[in-house]
Tab-separated table of C-alpha atoms in Angstrom:
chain	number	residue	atom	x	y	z
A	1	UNK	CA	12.947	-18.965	-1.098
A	2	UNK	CA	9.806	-16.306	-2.034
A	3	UNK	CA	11.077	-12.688	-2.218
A	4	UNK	CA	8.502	-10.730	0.139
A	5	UNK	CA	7.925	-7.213	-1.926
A	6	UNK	CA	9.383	-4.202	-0.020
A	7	UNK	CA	6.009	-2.620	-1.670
A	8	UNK	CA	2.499	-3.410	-0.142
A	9	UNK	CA	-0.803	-2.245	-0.836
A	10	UNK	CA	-3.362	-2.315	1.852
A	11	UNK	CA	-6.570	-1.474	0.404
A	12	UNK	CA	-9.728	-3.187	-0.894
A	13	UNK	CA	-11.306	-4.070	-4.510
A	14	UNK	CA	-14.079	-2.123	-4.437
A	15	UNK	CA	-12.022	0.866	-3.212
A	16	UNK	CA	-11.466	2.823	-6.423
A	17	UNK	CA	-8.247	4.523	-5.011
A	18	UNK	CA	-7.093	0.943	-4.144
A	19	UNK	CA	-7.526	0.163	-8.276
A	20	UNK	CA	-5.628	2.808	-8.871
A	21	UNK	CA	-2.475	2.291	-7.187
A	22	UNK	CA	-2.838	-0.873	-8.314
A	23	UNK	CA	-2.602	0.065	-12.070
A	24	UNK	CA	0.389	2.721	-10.978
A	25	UNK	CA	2.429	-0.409	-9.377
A	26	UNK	CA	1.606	-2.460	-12.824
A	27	UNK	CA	2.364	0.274	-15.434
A	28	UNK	CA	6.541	0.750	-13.648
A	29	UNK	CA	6.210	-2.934	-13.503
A	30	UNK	CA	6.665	-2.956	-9.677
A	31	UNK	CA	6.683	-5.899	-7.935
A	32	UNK	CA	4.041	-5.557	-4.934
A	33	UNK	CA	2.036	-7.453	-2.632
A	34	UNK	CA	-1.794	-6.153	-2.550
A	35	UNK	CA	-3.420	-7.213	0.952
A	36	UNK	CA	-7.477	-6.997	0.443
A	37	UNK	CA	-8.391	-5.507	4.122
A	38	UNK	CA	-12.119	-6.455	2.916
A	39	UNK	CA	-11.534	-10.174	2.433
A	40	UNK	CA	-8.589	-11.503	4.912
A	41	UNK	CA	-8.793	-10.419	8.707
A	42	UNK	CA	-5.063	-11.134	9.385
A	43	UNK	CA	-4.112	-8.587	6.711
A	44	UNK	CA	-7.212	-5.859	7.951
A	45	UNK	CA	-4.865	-6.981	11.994
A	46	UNK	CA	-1.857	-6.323	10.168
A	47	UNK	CA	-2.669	-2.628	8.768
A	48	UNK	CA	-4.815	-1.549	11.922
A	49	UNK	CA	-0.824	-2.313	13.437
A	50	UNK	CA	0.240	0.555	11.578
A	51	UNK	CA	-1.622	3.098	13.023
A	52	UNK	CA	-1.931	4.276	16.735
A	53	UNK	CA	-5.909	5.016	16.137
A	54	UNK	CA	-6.095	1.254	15.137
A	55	UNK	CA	-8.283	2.197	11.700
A	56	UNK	CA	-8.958	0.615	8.983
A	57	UNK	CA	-6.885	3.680	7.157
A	58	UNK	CA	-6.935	2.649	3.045
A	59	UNK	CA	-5.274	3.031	0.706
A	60	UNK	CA	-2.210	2.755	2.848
A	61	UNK	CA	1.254	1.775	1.116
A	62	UNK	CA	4.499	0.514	2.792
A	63	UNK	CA	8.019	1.146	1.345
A	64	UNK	CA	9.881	-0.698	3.633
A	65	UNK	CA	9.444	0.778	6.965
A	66	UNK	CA	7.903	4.034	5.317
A	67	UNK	CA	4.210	4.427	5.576
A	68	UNK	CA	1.905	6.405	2.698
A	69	UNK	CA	-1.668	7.022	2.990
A	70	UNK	CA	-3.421	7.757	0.230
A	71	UNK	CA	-0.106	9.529	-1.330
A	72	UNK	CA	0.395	11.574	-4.123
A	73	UNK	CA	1.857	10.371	-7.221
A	74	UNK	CA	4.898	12.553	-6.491
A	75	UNK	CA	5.364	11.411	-3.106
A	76	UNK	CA	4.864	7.270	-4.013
A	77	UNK	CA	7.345	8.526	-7.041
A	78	UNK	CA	9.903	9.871	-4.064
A	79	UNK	CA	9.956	6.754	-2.191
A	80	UNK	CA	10.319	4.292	-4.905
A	81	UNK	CA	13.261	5.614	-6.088
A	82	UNK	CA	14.958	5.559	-3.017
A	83	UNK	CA	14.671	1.647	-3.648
A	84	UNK	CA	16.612	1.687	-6.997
């Protein structure tokens, strides 16, 4: 059975803020799951969910059942150490 990641990345390639949570995630060698917004309509559905505006809000990050847009390094750092 495929472990879903309790980290996911809503953003887009050409989004340069997207790259670079992307590069945090891969230098702690955290396991995520990046959802391109720009390419896949269910995952664009599944992050306009998230907010009550219904936006396209990226880079948005979900710890579990926490929500981050656009976060600082310090607060990402917060969160994912409440996972250890």
């Amino acid at each position: 059975m495929e472990v879903i990641p309790t980290i996911k990345l809503y953003g887009a390639e050409r989004c340069h803020k997207t790259q670079y949570y992307k590069i945090f995630f891969k230098t702690r060698n955290l396991d995520y799951a990046f959802l391109d917004v720009a390419l896949n309509e269910s995952f664009a559905e599944e992050l306009k969910n998230l907010y009550e505006n219904r936006k396209l809000n990226f880079p948005t990050i979900t710890i579990g059942k926490k929500r981050l847009r656009n976060p600082t390094d310090k607060e990402l750092n917060k969160w994912i150490e409440k996972l250890k």
